[in-house]
Each structure stands twice: as structure tokens, then as C-alpha cells.
mmCIF file of C-alpha atoms in Angstrom:
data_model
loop_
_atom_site.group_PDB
_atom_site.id
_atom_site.type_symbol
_atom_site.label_atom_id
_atom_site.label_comp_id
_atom_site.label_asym_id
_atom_site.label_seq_id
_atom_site.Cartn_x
_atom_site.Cartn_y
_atom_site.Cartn_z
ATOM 1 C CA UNK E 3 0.000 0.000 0.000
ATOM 2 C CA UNK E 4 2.667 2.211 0.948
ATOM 3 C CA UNK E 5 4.378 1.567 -2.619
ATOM 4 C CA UNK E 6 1.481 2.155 -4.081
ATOM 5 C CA UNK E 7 1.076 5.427 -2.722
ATOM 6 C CA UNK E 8 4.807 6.725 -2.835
ATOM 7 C CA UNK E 9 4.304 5.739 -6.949
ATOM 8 C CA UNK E 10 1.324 7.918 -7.230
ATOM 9 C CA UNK E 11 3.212 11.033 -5.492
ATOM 10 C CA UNK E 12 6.062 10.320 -7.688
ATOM 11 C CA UNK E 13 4.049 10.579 -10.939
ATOM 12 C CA UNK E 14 1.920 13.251 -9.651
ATOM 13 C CA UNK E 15 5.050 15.248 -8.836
ATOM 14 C CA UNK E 16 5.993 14.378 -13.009
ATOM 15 C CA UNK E 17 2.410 15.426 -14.792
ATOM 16 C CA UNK E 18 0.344 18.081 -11.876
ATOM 17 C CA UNK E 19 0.553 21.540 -10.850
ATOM 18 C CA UNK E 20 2.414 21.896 -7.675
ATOM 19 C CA UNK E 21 -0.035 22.283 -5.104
ATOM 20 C CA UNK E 22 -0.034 25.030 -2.194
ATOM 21 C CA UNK E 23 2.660 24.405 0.750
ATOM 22 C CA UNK E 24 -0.501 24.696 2.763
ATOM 23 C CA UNK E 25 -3.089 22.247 1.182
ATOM 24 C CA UNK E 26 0.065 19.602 0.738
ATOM 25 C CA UNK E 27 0.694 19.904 4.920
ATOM 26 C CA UNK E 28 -3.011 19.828 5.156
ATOM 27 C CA UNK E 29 -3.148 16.364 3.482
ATOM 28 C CA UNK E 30 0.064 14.774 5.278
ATOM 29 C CA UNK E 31 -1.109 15.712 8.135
ATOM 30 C CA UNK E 32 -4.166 13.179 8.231
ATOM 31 C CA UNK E 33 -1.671 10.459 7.968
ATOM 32 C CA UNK E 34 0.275 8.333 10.562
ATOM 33 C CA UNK E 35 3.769 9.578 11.726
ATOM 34 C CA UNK E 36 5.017 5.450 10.950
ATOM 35 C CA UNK E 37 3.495 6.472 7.312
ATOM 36 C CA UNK E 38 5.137 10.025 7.020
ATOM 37 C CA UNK E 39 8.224 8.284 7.814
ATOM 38 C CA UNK E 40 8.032 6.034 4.814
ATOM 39 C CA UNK E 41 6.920 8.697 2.810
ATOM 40 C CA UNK E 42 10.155 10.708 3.335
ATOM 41 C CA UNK E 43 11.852 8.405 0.865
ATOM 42 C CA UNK E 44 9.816 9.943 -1.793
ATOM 43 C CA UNK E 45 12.064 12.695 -3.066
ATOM 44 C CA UNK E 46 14.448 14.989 -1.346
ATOM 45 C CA UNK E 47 12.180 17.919 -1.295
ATOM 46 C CA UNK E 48 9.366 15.383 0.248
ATOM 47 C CA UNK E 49 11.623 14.041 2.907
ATOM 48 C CA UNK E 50 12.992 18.390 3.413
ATOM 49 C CA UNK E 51 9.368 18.926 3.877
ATOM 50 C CA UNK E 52 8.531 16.037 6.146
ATOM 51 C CA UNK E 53 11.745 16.734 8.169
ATOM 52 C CA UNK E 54 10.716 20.057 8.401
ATOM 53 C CA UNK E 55 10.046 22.310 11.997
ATOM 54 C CA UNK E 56 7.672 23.744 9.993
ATOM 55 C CA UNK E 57 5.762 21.031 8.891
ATOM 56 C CA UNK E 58 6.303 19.199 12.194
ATOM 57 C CA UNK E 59 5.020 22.050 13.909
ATOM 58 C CA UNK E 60 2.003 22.201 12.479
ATOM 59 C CA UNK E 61 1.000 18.559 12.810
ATOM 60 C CA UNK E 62 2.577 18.151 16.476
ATOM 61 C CA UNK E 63 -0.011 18.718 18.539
ATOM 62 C CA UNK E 64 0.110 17.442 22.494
ATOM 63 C CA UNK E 65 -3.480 17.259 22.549
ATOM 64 C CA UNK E 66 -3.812 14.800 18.834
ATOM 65 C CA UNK E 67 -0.961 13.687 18.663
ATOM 66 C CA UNK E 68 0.415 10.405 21.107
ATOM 67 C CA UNK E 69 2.715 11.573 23.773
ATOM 68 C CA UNK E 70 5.766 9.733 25.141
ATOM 69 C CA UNK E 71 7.926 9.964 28.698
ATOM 70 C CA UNK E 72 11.452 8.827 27.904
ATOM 71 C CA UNK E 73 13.189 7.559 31.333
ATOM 72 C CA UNK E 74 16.831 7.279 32.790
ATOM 73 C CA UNK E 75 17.436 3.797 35.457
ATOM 74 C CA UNK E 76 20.483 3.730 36.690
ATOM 75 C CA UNK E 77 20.088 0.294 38.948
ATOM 76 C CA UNK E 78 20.192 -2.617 38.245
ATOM 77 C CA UNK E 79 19.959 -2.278 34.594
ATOM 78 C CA UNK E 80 21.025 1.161 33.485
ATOM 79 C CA UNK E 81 19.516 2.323 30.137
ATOM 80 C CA UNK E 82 17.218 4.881 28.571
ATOM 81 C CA UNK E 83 13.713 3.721 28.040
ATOM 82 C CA UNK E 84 10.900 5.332 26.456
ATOM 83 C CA UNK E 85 6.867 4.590 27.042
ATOM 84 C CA UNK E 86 4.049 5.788 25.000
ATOM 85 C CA UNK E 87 1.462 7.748 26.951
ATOM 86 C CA UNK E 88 -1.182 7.870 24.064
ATOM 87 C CA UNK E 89 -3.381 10.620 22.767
ATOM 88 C CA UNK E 90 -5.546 13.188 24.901
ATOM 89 C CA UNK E 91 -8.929 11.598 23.723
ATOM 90 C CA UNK E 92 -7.901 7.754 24.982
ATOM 91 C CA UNK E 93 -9.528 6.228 27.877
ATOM 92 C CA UNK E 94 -8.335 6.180 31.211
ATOM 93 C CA UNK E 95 -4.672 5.753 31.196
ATOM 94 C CA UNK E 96 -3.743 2.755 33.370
ATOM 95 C CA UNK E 97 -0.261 1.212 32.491
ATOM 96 C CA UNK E 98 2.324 1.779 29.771
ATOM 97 C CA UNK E 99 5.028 -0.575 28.239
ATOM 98 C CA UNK E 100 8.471 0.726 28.521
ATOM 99 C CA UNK E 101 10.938 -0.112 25.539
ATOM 100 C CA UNK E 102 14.381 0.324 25.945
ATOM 101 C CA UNK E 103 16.048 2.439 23.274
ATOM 102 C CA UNK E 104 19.970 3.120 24.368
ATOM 103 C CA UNK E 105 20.951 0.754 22.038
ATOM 104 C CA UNK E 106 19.921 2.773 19.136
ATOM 105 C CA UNK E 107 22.365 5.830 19.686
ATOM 106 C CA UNK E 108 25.539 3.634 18.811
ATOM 107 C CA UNK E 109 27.174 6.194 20.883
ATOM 108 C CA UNK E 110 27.615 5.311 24.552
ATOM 109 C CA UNK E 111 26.281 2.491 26.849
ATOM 110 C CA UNK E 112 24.998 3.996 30.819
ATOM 111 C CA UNK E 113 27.090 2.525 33.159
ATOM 112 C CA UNK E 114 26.430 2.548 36.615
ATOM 113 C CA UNK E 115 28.095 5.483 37.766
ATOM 114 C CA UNK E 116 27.187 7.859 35.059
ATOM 115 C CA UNK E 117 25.193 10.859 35.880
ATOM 116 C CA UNK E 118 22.692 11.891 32.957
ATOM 117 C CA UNK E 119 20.481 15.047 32.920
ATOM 118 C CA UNK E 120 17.610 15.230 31.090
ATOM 119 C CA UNK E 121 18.198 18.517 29.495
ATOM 120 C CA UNK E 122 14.674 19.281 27.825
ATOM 121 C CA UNK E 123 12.917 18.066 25.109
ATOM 122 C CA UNK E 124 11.382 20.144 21.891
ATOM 123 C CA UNK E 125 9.402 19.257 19.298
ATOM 124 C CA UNK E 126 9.617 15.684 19.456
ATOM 125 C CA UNK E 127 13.895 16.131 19.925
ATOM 126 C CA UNK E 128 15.364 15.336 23.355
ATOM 127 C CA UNK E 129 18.746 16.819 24.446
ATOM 128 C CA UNK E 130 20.179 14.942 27.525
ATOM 129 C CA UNK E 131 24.045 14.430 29.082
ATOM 130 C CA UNK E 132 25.618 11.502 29.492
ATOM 131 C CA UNK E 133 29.539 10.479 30.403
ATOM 132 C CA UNK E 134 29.887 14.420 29.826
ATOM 133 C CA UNK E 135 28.908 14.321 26.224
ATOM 134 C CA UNK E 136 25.460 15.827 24.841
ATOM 135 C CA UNK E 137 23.123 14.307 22.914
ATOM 136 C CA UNK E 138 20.559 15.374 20.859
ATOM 137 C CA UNK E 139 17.883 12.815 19.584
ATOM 138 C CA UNK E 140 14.683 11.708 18.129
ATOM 139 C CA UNK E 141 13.337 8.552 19.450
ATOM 140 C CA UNK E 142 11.006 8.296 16.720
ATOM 141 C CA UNK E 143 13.306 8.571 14.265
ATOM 142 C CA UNK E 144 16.497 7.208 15.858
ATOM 143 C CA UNK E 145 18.186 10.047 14.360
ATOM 144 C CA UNK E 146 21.346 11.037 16.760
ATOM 145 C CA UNK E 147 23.216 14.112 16.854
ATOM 146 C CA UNK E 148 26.298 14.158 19.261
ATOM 147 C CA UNK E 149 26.791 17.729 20.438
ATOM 148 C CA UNK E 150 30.765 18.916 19.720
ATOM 149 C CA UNK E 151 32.326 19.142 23.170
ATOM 150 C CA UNK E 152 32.227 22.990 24.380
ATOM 151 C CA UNK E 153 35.378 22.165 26.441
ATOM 152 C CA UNK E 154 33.657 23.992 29.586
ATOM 153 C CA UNK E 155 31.674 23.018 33.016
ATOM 154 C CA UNK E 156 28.147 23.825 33.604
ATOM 155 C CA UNK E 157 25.543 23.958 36.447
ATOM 156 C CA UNK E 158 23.110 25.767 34.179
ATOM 157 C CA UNK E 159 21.149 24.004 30.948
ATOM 158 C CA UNK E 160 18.276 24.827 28.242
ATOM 159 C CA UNK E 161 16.937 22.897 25.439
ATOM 160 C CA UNK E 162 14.522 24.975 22.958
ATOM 161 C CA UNK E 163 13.574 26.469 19.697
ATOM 162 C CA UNK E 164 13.878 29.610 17.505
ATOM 163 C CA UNK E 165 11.187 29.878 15.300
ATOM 164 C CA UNK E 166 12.802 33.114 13.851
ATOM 165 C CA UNK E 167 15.669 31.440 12.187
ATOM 166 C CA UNK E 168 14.602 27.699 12.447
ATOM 167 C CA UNK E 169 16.871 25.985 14.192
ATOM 168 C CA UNK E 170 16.911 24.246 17.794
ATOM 169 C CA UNK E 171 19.436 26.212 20.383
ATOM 170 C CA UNK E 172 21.018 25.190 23.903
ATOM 171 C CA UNK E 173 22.205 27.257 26.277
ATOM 172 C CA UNK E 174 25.121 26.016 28.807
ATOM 173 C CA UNK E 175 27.384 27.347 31.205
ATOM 174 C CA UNK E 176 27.139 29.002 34.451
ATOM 175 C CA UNK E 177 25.515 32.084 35.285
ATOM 176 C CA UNK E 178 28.719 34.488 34.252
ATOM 177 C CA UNK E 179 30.334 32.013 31.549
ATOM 178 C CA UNK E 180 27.367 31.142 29.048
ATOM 179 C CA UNK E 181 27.592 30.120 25.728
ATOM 180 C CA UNK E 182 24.926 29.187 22.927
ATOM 181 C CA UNK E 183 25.327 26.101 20.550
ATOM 182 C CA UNK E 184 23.161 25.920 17.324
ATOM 183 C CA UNK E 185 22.197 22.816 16.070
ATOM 184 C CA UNK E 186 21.825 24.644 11.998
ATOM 185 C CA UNK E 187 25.279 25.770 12.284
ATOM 186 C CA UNK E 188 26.818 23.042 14.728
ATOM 187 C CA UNK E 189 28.656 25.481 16.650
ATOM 188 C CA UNK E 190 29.185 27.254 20.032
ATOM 189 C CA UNK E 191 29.408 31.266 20.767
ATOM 190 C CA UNK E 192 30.000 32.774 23.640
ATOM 191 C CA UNK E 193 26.822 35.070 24.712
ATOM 192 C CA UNK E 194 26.415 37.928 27.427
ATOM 193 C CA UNK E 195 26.272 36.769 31.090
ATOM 194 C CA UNK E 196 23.423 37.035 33.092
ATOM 195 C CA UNK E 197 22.444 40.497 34.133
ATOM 196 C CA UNK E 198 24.526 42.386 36.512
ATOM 197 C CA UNK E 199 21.313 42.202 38.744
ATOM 198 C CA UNK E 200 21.150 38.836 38.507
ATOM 199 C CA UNK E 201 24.740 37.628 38.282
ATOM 200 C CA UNK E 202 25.524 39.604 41.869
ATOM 201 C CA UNK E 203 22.172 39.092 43.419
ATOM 202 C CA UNK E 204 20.438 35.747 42.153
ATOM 203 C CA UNK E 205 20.843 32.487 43.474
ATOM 204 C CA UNK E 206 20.227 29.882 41.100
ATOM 205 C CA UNK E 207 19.559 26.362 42.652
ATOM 206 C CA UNK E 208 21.439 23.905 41.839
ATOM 207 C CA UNK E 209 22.023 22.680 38.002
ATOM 208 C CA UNK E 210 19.395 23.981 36.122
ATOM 209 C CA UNK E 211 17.558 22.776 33.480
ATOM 210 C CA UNK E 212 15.176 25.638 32.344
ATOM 211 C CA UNK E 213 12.077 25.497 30.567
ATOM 212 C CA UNK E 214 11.683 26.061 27.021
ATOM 213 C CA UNK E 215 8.459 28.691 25.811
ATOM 214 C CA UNK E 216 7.675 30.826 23.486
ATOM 215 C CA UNK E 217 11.505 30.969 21.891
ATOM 216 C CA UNK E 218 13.152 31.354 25.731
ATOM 217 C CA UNK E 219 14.206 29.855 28.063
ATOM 218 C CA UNK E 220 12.917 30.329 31.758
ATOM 219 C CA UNK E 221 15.123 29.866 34.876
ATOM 220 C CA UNK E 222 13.897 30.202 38.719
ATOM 221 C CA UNK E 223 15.939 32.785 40.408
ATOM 222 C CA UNK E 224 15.687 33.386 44.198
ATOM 223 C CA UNK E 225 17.356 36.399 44.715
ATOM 224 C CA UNK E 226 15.306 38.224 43.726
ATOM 225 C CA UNK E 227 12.404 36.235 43.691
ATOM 226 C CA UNK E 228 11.685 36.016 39.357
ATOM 227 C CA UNK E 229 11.633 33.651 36.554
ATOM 228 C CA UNK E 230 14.486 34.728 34.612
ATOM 229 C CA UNK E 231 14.087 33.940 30.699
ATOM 230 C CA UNK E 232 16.517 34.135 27.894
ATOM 231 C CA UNK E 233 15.133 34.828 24.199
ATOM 232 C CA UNK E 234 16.663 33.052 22.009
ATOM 233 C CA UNK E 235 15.631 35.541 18.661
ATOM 234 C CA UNK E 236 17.473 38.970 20.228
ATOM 235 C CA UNK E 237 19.402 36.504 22.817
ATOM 236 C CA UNK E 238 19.061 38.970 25.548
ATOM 237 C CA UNK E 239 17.796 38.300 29.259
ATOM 238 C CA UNK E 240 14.242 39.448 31.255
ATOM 239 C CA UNK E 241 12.153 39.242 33.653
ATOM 240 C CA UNK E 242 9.105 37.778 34.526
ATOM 241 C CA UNK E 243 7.068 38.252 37.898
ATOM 242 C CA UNK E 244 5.768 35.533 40.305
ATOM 243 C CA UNK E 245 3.108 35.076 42.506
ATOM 244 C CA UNK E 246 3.883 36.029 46.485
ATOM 245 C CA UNK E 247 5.799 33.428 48.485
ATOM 246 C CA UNK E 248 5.972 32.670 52.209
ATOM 247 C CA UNK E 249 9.266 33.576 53.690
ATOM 248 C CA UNK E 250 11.884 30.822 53.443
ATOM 249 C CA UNK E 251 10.116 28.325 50.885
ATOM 250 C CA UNK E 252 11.985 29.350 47.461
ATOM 251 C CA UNK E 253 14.956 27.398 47.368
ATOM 252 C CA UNK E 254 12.748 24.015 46.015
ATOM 253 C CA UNK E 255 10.199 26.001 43.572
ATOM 254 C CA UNK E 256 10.754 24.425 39.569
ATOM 255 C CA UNK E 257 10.164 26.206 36.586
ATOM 256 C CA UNK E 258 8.248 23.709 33.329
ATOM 257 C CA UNK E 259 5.487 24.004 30.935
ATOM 258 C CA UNK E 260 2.442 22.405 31.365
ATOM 259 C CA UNK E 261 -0.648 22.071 28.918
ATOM 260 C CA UNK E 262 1.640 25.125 26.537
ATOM 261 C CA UNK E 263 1.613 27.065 30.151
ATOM 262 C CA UNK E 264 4.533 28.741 32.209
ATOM 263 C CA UNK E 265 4.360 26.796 35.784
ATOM 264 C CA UNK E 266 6.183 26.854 38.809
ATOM 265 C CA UNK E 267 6.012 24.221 41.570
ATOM 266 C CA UNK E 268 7.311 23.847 44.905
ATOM 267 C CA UNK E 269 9.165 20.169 44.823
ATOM 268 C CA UNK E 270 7.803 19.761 48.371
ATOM 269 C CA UNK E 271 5.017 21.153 48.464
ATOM 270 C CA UNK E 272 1.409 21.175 46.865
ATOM 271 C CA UNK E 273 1.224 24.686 45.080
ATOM 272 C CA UNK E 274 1.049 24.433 40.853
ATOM 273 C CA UNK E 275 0.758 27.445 39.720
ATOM 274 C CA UNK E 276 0.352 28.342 35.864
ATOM 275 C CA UNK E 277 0.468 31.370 34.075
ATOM 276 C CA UNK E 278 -2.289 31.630 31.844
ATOM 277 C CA UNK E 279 -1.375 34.355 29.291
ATOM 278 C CA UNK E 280 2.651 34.260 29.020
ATOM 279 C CA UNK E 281 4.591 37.339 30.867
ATOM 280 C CA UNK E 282 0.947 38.784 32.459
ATOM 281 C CA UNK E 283 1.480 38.347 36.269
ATOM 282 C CA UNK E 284 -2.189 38.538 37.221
ATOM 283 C CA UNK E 285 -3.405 35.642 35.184
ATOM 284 C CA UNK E 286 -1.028 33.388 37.330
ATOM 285 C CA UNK E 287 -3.390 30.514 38.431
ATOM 286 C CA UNK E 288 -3.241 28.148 41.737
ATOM 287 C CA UNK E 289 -3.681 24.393 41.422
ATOM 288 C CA UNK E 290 -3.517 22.337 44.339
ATOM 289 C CA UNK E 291 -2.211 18.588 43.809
ATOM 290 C CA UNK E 292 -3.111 16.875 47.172
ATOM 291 C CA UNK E 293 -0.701 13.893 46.367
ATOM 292 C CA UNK E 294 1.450 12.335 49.353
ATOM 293 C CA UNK E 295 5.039 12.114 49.283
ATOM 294 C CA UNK E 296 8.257 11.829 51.370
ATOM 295 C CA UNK E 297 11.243 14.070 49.736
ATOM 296 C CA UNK E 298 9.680 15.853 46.546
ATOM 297 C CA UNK E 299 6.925 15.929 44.004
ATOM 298 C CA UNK E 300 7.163 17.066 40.305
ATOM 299 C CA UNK E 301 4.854 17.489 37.363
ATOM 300 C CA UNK E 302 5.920 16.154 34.342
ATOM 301 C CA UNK E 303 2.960 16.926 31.889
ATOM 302 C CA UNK E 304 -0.682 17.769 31.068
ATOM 303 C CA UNK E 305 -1.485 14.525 29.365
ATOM 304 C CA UNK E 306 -5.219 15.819 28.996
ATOM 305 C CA UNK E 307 -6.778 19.364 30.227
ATOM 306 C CA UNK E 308 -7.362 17.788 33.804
ATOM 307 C CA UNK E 309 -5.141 15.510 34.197
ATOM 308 C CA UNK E 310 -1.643 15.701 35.466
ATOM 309 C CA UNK E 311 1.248 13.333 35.081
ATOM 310 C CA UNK E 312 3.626 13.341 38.171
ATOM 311 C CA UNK E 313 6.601 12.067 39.771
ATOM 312 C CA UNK E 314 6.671 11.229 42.981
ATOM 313 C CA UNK E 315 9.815 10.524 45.099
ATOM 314 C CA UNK E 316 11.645 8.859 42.258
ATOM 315 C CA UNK E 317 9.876 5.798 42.524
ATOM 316 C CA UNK E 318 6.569 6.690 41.505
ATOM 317 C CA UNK E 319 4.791 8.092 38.701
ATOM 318 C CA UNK E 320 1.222 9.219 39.724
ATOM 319 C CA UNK E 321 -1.926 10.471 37.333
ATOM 320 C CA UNK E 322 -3.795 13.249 39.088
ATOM 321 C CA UNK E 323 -7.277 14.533 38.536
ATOM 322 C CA UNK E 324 -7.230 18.443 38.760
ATOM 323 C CA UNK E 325 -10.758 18.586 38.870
ATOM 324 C CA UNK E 326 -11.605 15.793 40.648
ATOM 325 C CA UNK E 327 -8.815 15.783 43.475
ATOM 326 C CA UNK E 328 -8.258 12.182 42.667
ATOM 327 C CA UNK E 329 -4.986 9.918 41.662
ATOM 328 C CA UNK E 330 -3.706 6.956 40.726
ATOM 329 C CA UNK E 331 -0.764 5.210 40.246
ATOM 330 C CA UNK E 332 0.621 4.540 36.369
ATOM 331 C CA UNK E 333 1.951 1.154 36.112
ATOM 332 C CA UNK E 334 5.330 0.420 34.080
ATOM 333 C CA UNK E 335 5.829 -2.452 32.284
ATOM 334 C CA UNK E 336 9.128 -3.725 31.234
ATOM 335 C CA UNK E 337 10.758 -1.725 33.353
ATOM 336 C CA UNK E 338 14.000 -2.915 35.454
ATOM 337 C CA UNK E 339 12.859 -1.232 38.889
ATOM 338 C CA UNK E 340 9.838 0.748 38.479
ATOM 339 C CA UNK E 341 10.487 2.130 42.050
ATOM 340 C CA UNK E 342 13.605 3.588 41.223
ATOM 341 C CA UNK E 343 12.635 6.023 38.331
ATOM 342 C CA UNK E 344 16.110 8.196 38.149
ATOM 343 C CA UNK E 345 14.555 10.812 36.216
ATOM 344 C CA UNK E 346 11.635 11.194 33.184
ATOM 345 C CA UNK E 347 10.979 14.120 30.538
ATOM 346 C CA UNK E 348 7.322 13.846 28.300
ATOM 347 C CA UNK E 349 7.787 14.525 24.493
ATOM 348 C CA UNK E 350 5.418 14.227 21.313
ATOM 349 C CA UNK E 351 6.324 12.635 18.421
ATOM 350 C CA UNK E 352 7.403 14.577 15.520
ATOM 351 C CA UNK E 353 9.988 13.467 12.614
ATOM 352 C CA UNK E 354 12.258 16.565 13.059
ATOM 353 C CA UNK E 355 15.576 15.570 12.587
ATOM 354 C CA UNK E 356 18.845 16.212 14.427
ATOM 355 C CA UNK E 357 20.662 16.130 11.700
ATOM 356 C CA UNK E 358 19.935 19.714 10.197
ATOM 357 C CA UNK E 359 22.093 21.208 7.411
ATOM 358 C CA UNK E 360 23.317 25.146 6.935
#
């Protein structure tokens, strides 16, 4: 069937008008991302297309498309795995099948001791660190990019997209020494330091990985208390304002996107807050997520408009009702120890590839 079709593009392409960019996304767009992938090996301006941030953009949709949580275990068996979470209209979410997928880099094997940070994920892309290299990849794919070395240290990370210029950016270094690397070019540049303000009066926690909107980047800073976010079109730094905290509870509070909103958390605590229209402080929003836990909590994703996915201690993953105030516990199959989850990051799948020319 698929033949059959990729023969009828080919001799369309020979004896019709071209047809509108717009009609021919239209059309792909009804079809399977397994199909699309075939359908690449058309011609090279079908697989450009299909390859496309463009075209992937307009198809990838959190709320049509399925959604997947890639995971790190580091004991017994250390690997990367990846689950499919399904589509926003599917019924209630139970269990998912993990499949591991380390083998498929060709690159590195986890060992034990290796420390990996998820760095963020974009677009169906995920950029993690492992045995000090980064990695950029598509699961769907299996495409692989390996990230050149920028021969410097880090405690501060962030994974995105500029829309302006196509091409997917990460930002690394510490808060006076950071540089940009862009995946188009495959190349590092040195770019201003955080703001005087910030470099001589923010704390930021630990190493950061911030969270990529709207072409930034967004950082928690505690001193003051702000989101900090860089742009990645005019790569300069600002501000954005946060709800009132208590005294003495900021040094735990995570910055991510949830259902395409900014949203801070407290790790150990029960406040979700989301910003409904991005940089107006008054439409921040409170969500309570009565969940127990022992050492932290953290929301992973919005897998439907009420309904958050959550990680729980490390060892759990947990489904909460927004509306309802209920939850319950997702079940992981294939697995090596799903009570020791080291860390997970949610994606969609798309068929952008790391592999992007000048």
C-alpha cells in the first residue's frame, strides 16, 4: 500500500501543478507519523518537507498527537527507556510498556556510575548528558546528533527552539560564563552573562535545566524572587514576575510548561501554579495537587486538560485529577525497577531531525 502510494506522489510530482505548501501539509497531516516516515523516501524535497520544523510544527499537537515519557534507570539495569502515553482523547490511562532504546544511539552504553540530565525536550527532539557528552535525539526517528564538546563546566542548561531562524538552540554554562550552541550551524558562541542584577544578586539552585516557551528559556531565580528567561531571537535576558511566596520556601520552587503554560512548583510542596497568558502576572493561576510524598513531588505533563502526570519521590509516577482531586498510580511495564525512576521528561512525536544542514 505504501508503494502504491509513494508511486502515485512520484508521478503526480511528473504530470500536476504543484499544489499550495498549505493544502500539501493539510493532506500529510491526516496520515500516521510510521506512514510520514516512509513517505520521506519519496524525493528529497518530500523528505525536506517532512523533516521540516515547519511542517512538524504544524502537525505536532500534544493534545492529537500520542505523547511519550522517555526515562533514565540507573540500577540494576542502566539504560534509557521510552513509554508511550497515548493521545488526549484515549480512555483512562492505566499502564504503559516501557521499551528500551539506548541501544539505538551507537554512541555510549549507561554505566552505573554515570550521571545523565535530562536537558529538555522540543518538538519531538530530546537533548540529555551523558559520560559528559550531549546528545541530541529523536526517538522516533532514531536520528542522533552528538553535540561537539564545548570544552567547559556547567551547572546551568536549556533545550529549545527559535522559530525566527529555524533551528533548535542550547544554552550552557554558568551564570557568568554562558555560551549558545546551534544545532543549523553546529557550533558554540560565547553570549552575554546574566544580568549584573542577577549575576551579583540571584541564586540559582542547583544545576538547572530551564524550561523552554515561546523561543526562551525560563530559569527560577531566588534572589530576587523572578523567573528569569533568555530569548533566544534577540538573545538577551528578562524578567518575569511571580506570585507572592511565604518567607523561606523558594529554594525548592521548579520552573516547566504544562498544557503550553509557564508553571512553577514547589518540589515539596502542593502549590502548581500556571500562568495563563505568558509574561501577564495577574493571570497566574493556583492548582492544588493533594498527592502524598516523602522528599519531593514534580509534574511532568498535562497529558489531557485535567489531568496531570507526576513524579513522585523517584519511585513513583502518579496520574492526578485536577478537577476531581483524585490519583492513581501509572503502572510500568518492562521496566528494570519501576520504584527507582532516576529521572523522566514527556515529548510528542514529531519526525524533526537532528541532523539539520546550513
Amino acid at each position: 500500500m505504501v508503494k502504491k502510494v509513494e508511486n502515485m506522489i512520484q508521478s503526480s510530482e511528473r504530470s500536476m501543478p504543484h499544489l499550495p505548501l498549505d493544502v500539501i501539509i493539510g493532506i500529510l497531516s491526516k496520515l500516521p507519523f510510521k506512514s510520514l516516515f516512509q513517505f520521506r523516501r519519496v524525493s528529497k524535497s518530500w523528505h525536506s518537507l517532512i523533516s521540516s520544523s515547519h511542517f512538524n510544527q504544524s502537525i505536532t499537537n500534544p493534545n492529537i498527537q500520542r505523547q511519550y515519557m522517555v526515562m533514565v534507570n540507573l540500577v540494576p539495569h542502566p539504560g534509557l527507556y521510552t513509554a508511550s502515553l497515548g493521545s488526549a482523547d484515549n480512555d483512562t490511562l492505566t499502564a504503559v510498556t516501557a521499551v528500551k532504546i539506548d541501544h539505538v544511539l551507537g554512541y555510549f552504553e549507561l554505566k552505573h556510575h554515570v550521571w545523565t540530565i535530562m536537558i529538555g525536550s522540543c518538538n519531538g527532539l530530546l537533548c540529555f548528558l551523558a559520560e559528559d557528552v550531549i546528545y541530541i535525539f529523536n526517538p522516533i526517528t532514531s536520528e542522533c546528533k552528538k553535540v561537539p564538546d564545548p570544552k567547559f563546566g556547567a551547572a546551568v542548561y536549556g533545550f529549545g527552539y527559535d522559530c525566527t531562524v529555524d533551528d533548535y538552540k542550547l544554552v550552557l554554562g554558568r551564570k557568568n560564563n554562558l555560551h549558545l550552541y546551534s544545532l543549523r550551524s553546529d557550533s558554540w558562541k560565547k553570549i552575554q552573562d546574566f544580568p549584573c542584577s542577577c549575576s551579583n544578586h540571584y541564586e540559582l539552585y542547583g544545576a538547572l535545566c530551564g524550561a523552554s516557551l515561546n523561543g526562551a528559556i525560563h530559569w527560577f531565580g531566588r534572589q530576587p524572587t523572578v523567573i528569569v528567561a533568555f530569548g533566544f531571537a534577540d538573545e538577551k535576558f528578562c524578567e518575569i514576575s511571580v506570585p507572592t511566596f511565604p518567607t523561606g520556601v523558594t529554594n525548592d520552587i521548579e520552573v516547566g510548561v504544562f498544557g503550553g503554560c509557564l508553571g512553577i512548583l514547589r518540589r515539596c510542596g502542593h502549590d502548581l501554579w500556571l500562568m495563563k497568558e505568558y509574561m501577564v502576572k495577574q493571570s497566574w493561576n493556583r492548582v492544588e495537587i493533594n498527592v502524598p510524598f516523602q522528599s519531593y513531588m514534580k509534574p511532568l505533563a498535562l497529558l489531557k486538560e485535567d489531568e496531570a502526570l507526576l513524579a513522585v519521590d523517584a519511585k513513583r509516577l502518579v496520574l492526578y485529577n485536577i478537577r476531581e482531586g483524585t490519583y492513581r498510580d501509572l503502572v510500568i511495564r518492562g521496566f528494570p525497577d519501576p520504584t527507582w525512576i532516576f529521572t523522566a521528561k514527556t515529548y510528542v512525536e514529531s519526525l524533526v531531525s537532528p541532523i539539520m544542514k546550513v
